[in-house]
Coordinates of C-alpha atoms in Angstrom, one line a residue:
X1 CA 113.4 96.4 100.2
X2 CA 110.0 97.8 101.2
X3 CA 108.7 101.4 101.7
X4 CA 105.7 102.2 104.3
X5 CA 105.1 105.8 105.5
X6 CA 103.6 106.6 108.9
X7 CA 100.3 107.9 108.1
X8 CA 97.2 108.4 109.9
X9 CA 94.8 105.5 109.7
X10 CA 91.7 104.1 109.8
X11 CA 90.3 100.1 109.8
X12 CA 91.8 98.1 107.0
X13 CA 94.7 100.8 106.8
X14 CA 92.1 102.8 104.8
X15 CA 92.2 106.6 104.2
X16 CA 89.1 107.3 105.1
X17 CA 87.4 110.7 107.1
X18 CA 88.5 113.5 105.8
X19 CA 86.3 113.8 103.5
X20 CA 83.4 113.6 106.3
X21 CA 84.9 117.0 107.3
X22 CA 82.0 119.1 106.1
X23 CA 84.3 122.4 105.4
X24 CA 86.0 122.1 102.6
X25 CA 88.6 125.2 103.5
X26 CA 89.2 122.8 107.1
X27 CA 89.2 119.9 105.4
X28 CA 91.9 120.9 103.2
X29 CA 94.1 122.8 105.8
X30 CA 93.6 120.4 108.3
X31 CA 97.2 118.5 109.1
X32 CA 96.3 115.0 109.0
X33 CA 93.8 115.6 105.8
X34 CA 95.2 116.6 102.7
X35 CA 91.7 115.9 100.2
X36 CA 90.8 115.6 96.4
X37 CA 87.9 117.7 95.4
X38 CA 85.9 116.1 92.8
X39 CA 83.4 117.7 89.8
X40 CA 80.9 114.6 89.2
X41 CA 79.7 116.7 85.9
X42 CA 83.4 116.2 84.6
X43 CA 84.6 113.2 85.9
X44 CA 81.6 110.8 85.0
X45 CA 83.1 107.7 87.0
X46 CA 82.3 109.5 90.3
X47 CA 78.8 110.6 92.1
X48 CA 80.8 112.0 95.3
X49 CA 82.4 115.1 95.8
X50 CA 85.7 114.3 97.5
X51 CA 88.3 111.3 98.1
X52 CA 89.9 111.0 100.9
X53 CA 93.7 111.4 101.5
X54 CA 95.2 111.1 104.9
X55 CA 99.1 113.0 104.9
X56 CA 102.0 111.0 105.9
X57 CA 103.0 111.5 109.3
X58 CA 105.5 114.2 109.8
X59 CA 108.5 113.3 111.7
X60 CA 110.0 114.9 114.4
X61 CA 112.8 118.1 114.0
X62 CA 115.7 118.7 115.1
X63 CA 114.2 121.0 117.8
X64 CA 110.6 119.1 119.0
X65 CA 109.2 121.9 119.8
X66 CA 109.7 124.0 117.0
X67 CA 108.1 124.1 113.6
X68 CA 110.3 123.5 110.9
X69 CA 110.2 122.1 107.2
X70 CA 107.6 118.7 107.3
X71 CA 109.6 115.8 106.4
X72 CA 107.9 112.2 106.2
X73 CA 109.1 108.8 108.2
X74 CA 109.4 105.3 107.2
X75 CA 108.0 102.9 109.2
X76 CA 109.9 99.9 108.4
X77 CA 113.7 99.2 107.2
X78 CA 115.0 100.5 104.0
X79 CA 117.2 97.1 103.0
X80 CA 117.2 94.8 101.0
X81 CA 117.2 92.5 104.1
X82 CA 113.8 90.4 104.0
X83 CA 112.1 92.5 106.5
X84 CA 108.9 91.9 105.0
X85 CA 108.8 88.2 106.1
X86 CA 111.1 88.9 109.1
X87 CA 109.8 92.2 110.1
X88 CA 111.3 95.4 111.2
X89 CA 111.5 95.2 114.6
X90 CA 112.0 92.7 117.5
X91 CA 108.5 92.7 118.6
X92 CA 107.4 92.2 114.8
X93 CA 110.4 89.4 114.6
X94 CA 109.2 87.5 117.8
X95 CA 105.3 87.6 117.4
X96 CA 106.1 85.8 114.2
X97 CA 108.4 82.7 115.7
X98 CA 108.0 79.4 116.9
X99 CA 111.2 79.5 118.8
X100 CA 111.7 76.0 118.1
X101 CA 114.1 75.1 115.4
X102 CA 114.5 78.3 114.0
X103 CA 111.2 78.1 112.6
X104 CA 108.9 80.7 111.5
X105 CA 105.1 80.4 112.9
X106 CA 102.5 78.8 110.1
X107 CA 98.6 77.9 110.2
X108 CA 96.7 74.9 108.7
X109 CA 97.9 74.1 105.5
X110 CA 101.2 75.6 105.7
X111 CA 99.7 79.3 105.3
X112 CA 100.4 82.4 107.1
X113 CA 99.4 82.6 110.8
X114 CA 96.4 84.3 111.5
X115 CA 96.5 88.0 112.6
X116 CA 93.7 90.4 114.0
X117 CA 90.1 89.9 112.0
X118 CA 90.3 93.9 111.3
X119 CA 93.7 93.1 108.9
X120 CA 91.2 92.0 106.3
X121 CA 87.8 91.4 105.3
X122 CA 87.1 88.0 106.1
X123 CA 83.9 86.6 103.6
X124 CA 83.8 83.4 106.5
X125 CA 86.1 83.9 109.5
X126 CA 84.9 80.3 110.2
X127 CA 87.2 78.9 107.3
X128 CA 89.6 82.0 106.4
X129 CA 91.8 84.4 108.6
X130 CA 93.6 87.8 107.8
X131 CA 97.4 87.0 107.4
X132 CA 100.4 88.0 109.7
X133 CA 104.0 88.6 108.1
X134 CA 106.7 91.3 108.3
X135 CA 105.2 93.3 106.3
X136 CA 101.5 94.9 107.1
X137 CA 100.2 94.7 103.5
X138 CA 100.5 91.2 102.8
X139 CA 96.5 91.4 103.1
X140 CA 96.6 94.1 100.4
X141 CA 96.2 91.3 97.3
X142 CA 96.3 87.4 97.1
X143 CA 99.8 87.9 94.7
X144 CA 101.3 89.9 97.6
X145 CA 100.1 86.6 99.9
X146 CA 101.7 84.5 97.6
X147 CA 104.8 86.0 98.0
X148 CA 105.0 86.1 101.3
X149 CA 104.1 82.5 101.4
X150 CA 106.6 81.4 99.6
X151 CA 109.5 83.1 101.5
X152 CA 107.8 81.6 105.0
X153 CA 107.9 77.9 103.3
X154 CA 111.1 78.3 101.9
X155 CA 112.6 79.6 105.7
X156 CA 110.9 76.7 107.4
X157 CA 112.5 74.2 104.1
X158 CA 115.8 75.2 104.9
X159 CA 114.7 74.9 109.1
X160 CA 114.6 71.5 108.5
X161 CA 117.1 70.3 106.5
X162 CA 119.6 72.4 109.2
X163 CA 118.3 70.4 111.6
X164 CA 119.0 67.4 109.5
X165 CA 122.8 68.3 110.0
X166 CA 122.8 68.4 113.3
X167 CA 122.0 71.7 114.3
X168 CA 119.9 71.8 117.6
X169 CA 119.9 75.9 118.6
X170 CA 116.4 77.7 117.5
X171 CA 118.6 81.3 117.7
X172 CA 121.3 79.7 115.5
X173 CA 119.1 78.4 112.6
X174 CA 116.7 80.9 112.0
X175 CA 119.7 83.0 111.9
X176 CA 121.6 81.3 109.1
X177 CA 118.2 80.4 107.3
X178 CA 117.0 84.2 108.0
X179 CA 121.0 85.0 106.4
X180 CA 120.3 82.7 103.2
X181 CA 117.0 84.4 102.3
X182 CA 117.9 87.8 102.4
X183 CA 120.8 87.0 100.3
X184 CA 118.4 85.1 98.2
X185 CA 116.3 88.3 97.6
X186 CA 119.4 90.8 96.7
X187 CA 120.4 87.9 94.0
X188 CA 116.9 88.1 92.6
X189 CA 116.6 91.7 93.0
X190 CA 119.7 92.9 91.1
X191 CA 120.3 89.8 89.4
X192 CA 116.6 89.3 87.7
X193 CA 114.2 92.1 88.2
X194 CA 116.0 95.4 88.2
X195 CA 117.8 94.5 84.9
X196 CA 114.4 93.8 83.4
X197 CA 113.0 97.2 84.8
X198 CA 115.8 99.6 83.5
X199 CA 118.0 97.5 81.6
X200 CA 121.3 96.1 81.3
X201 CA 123.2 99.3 80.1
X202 CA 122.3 101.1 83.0
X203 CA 123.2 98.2 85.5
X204 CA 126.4 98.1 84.4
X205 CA 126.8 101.8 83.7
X206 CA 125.9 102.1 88.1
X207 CA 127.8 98.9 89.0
X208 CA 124.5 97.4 90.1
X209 CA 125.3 93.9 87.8
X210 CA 125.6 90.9 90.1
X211 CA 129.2 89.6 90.2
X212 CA 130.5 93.5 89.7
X213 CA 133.2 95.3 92.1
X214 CA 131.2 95.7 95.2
X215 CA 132.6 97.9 98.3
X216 CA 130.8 99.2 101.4
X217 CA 130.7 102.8 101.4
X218 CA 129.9 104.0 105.3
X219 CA 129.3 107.7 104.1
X220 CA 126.4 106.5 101.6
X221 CA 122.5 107.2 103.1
X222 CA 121.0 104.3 102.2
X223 CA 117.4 105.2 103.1
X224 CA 114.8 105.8 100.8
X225 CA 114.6 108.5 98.8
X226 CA 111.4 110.7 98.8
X227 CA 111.1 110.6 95.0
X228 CA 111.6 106.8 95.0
X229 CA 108.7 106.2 97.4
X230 CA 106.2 109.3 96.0
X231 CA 106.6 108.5 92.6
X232 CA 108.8 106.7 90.9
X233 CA 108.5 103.0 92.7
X234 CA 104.9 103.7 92.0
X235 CA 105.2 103.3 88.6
X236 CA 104.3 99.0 89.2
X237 CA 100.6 100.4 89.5
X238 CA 100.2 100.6 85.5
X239 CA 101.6 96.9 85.7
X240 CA 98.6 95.5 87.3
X241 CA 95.6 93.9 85.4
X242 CA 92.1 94.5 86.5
X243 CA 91.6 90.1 87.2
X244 CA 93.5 87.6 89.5
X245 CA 93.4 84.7 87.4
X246 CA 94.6 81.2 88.4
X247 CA 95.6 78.6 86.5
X248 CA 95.6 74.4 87.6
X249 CA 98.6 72.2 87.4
X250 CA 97.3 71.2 83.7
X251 CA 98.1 74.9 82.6
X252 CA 94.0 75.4 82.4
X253 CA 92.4 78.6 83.2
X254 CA 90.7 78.2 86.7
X255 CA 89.5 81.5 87.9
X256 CA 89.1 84.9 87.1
X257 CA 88.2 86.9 89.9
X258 CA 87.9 90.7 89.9
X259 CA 91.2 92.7 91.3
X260 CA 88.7 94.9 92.9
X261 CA 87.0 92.0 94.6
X262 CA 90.7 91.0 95.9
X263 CA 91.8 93.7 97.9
X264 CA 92.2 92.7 101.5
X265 CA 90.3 89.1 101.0
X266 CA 92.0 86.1 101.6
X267 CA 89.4 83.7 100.7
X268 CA 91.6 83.3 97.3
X269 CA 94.6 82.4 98.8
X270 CA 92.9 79.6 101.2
X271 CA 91.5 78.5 97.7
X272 CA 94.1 77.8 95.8
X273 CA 97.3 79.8 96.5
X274 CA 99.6 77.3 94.2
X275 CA 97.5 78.5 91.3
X276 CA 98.2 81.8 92.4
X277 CA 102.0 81.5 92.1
X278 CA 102.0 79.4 89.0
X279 CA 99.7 81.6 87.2
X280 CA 102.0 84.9 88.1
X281 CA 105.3 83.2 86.8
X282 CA 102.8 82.3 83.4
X283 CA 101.3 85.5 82.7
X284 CA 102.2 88.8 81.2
X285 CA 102.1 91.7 82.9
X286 CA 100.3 94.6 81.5
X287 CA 102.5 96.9 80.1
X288 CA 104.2 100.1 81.9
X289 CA 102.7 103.5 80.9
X290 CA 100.4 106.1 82.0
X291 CA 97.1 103.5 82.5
X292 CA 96.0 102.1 85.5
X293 CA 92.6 99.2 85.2
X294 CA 89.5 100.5 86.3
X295 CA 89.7 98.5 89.2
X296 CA 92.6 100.6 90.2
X297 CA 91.6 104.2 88.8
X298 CA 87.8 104.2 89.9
X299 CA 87.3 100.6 92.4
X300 CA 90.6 100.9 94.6
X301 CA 89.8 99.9 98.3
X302 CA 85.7 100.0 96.9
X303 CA 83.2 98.7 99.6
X304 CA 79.8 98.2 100.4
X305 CA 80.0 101.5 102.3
X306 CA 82.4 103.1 100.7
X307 CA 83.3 104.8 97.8
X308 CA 86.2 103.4 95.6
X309 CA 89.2 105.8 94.7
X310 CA 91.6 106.4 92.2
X311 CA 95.0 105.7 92.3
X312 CA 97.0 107.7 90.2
X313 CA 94.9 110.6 92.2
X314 CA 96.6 109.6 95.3
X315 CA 99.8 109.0 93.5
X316 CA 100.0 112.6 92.3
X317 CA 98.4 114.0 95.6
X318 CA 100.7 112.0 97.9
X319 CA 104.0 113.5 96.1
X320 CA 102.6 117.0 96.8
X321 CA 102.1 115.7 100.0
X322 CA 105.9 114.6 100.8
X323 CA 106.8 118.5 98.7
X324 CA 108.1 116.5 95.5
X325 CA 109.4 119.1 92.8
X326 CA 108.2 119.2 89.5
X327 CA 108.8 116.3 86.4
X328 CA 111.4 119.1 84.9
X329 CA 113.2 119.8 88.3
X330 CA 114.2 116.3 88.3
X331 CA 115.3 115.6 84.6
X332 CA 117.6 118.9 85.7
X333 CA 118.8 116.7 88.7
X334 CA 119.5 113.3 86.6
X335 CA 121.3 115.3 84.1
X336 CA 118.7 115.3 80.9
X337 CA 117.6 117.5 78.6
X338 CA 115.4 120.2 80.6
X339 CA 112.0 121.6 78.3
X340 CA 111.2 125.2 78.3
X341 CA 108.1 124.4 77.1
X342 CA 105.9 121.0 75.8
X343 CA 106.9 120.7 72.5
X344 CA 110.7 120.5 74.0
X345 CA 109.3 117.3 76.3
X346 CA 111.7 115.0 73.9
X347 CA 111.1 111.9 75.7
X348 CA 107.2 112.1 75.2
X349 CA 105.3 111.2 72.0
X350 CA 103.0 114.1 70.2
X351 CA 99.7 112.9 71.7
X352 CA 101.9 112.3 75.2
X353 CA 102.9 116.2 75.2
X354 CA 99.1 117.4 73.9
X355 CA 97.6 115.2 77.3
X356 CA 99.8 116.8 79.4
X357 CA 99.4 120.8 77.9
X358 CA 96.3 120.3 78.5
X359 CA 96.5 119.5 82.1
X360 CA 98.9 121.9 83.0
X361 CA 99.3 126.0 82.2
X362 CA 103.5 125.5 82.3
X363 CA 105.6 123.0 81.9
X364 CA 107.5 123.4 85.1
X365 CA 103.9 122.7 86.4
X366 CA 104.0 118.6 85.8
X367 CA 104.1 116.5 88.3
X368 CA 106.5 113.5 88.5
X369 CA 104.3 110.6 88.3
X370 CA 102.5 111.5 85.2
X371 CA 105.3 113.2 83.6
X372 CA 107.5 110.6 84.0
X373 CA 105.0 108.1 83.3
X374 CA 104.1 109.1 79.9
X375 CA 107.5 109.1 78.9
X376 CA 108.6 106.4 76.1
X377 CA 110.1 103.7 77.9
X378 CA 114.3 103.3 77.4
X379 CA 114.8 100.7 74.8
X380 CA 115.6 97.1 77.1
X381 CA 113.6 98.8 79.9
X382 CA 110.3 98.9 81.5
X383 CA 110.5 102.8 82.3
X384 CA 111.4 105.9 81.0
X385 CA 114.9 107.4 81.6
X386 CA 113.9 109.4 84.2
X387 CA 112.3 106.6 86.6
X388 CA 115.0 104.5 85.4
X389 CA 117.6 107.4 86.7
X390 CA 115.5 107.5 90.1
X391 CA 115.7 103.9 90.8
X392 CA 119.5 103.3 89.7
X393 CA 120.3 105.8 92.3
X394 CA 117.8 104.5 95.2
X395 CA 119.4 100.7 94.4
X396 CA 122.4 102.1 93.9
X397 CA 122.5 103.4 97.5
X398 CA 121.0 100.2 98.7
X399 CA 123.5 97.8 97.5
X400 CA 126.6 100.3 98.2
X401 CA 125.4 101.7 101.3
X402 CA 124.6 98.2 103.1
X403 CA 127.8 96.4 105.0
X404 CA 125.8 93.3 104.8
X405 CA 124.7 93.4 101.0
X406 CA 125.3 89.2 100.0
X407 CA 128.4 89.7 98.0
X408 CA 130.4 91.5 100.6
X409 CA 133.9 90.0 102.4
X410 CA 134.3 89.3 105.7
X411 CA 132.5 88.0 108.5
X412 CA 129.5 89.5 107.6
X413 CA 129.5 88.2 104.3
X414 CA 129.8 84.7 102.6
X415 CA 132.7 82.2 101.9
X416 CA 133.1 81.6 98.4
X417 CA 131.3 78.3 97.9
X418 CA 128.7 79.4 99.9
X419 CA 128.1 82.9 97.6
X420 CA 128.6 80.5 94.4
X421 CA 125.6 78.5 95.7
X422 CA 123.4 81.2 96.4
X423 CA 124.1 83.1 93.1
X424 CA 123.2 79.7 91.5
X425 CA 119.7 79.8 93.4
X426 CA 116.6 81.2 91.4
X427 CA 113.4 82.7 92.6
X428 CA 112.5 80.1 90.2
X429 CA 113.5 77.6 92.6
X430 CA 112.1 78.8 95.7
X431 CA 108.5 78.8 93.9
X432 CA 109.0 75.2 93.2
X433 CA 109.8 74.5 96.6
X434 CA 107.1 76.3 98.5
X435 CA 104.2 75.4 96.0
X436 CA 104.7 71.9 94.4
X437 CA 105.4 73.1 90.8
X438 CA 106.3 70.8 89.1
X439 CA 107.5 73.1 85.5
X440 CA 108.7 76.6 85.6
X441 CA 111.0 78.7 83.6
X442 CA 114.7 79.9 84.8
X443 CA 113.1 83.5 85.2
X444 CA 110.0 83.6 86.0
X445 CA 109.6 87.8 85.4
X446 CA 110.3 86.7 81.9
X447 CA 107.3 85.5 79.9
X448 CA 108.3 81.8 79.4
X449 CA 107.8 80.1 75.9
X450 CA 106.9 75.9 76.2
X451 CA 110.8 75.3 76.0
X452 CA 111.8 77.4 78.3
X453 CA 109.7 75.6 80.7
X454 CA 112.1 72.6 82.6
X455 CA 111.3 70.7 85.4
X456 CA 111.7 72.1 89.2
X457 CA 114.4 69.4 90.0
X458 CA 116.4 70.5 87.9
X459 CA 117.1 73.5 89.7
X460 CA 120.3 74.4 91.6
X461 CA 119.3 74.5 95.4
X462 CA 120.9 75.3 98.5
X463 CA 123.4 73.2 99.7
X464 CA 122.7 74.0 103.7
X465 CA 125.8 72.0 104.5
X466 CA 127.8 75.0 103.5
X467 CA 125.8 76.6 105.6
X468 CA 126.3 75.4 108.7
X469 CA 129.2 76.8 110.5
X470 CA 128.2 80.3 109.5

């Protein structure tokens, strides 16, 4: 599942220009420009006036030549489908095949194949490249390149060993290995990560448990909802820490480099990109609430020529942007309790409900990134109920909405030995596979104690002779 809105860009993907607009009242009313205005003698962290904001593209009405309510596009599929290592469209999906045994295309060292130099900042295009993958921000971070590694590897594993049975068609096995993965991912996604995120009650409360009755629904919109993309999917930003620290096969601390240093370099991942993966399956994330690192809140997207921005700025900025209502306008929607006034904000603590009266004049004012990130998080959860709400419902109409979600009958789904084989398949298992690890716990976005680390072959696999005749 990824989200990416059209917006108007500049090298790197950056969002900068606007603020080289001189007048402010232009700069801000402009369509393309939609600017934070900055008082250096309140906000200490900054010496510039402005940061830059670029809107979301707005996507066609129903009558093109007619002004009508702006609405924002997606630039890439909505599914749960592995678009970000397949990509969204054919050209994406061919420029990143070999065509030859259903392989996907790789560099030196089994890495991602090289894309333009401008995808990246490139500290020695003699030795490093920028990265190309379904996705366009696998350059963002070397854990995002990691990720997308690992899917690649695991693709080209399974490649092989269908080849091994006899299968001689390139169309036909990156098909079924293409098939595999993106089952693969919904099994980690609902069976791993979104319990961990809002919890087991309200999996099962929104039929969202793996192994629970599953039928397609063909009137359910299974795009992506606005508040899901502007605010509430956002809320993985307060997970982040401010280093990207590795870790060697021993379990000793390797490097420590800082995250604001790691945006849009690869040299880290042509370092040591096993020590990436190990080390993210190892370490605790930072905990979800209303902080973001300085690397994020002051550094983000920082250059030599540049000035760095803050996140949860743009965070806020970007759900006016795409119209969002108010913090209270969705707890009305989900069904909570609505507040008349701060001291009524139930799901807040006393200090959370001061910080945000003294932000905003009413209430009804609050935005929903910050409201709904100061809440206390649900007990068994990662988020507050009303994030937690917001994403049941967006995977809600992901899983229910998709004819080709993995545990589906039919042609288009799975025969049983084949779904009992996936199910049995960990993330766990595919990190072993693409990065030579030899120890790793069952669920790696648990923070593993020594005995829950086991060895890699001990790991259920895929059996690709089940496979295939699909």
């Amino acid at each position: 599942m990824n989200i990416v809105q059209a917006v108007n860009k500049s090298l790197h993907e950056s969002i900068t220009g606007c603020c080289a607009i001189t007048d402010e009242l232009i700069r801000n009313e402009r369509i393309q420009c939609n600017t934070i205005e900055i008082d250096p003698a309140t906000d200490p962290d900054y010496s510039h006036t402005c940061m830059g904001l670029r809107r979301s593209l707005p996507a066609r009405g129903e009558h093109i030549c007619e002004a009508g309510v702006r609405e924002q596009l997606n630039d890439i599929t909505s599914y749960v489908d592995g678009s970000q290592i397949y990509g969204s469209t054919e050209e994406v999906a061919k420029s990143l095949r070999t065509f030859k045994n259903g392989k996907l295309l790789v560099a030196d060292s089994d890495l991602l194949p090289k894309n333009s130099d401008t995808a990246c900042v490139l500290d020695d295009p003699d030795k490093n490249h920028c990265f190309l993958a379904g996705d366009v921000r696998v350059n963002e971070n070397p854990q995002l390149m990691a990720l997308h590694t690992a899917f690649v590897r695991y693709h080209n594993a399974l490649c092989d060993r269908l080849v091994f049975q006899g299968l001689s068609i390139d169309e036909d096995i990156y098909q079924i290995a293409r098939k595999i993965i993106g089952a693969i991912l919904q099994n980690t996604l609902y069976g791993q990560w979104l319990p961990s995120v809002i919890g087991a009650d309200l999996m099962d409360k929104e039929g969202l448990t793996v192994g629970s009755t599953f039928n397609y629904n063909d009137t359910i919109d299974a795009t992506i909802l606005n508040a899901f993309a502007g605010a509430a999917f956002r809320y993985g930003h307060t997970l982040v820490h401010g280093t990207i620290t590795t870790v060697d096969d021993n379990f000793g601390r390797k490097n420590e480099v800082p995250l604001k240093d790691s945006f849009f370099n690869t040299s880290l991942a042509f370092n040591s990109i096993a020590d990436i993966a190990r080390t993210m399956s190892l370490y605790q994330c930072k905990v979800s609430d209303a902080f973001l690192v300085d690397d994020l809140k002051t550094h983000l997207f920082e250059t030599a020529t540049s000035h760095g921005m803050d996140l949860t700025a743009l965070n806020i900025q970007r759900g006016r942007d795409h119209g969002l209502p108010g913090y209270i306008a969705f707890r009305d929607w989900i069904g909570l309790s609505v507040p008349k006034d701060f001291s009524e904000l139930s799901d807040h603590t006393l200090e959370a409900q001061a910080k945000l009266a003294s932000a905003y004049a009413d209430v009804r004012d609050i935005d929903l990134f910050p409201g709904a990130m100061l809440e206390t998080n649900v007990d068994g959860a990662h988020i507050g109920p009303t994030f937690s709400a917001i994403l049941a419902e967006q995977f809600k109409r992901l899983k229910f909405g998709d004819r080709f979600y993995f545990e589906t009958t039919g042609d288009q789904g799975f025969l049983p030995a084949q779904l009992d084989n996936i199910k049995k398949v960990s993330f766990a298992k595919i990190m072993c596979e693409a990065f030579g690890l030899e120890v790793i716990q069952d669920n790696v976005f648990s923070l593993p104690k020594v005995e829950d680390l086991k060895r890699c072959d001990s790991y259920t696999d895929i059996d690709v002779s089940l496979f295939k005749d699909i």
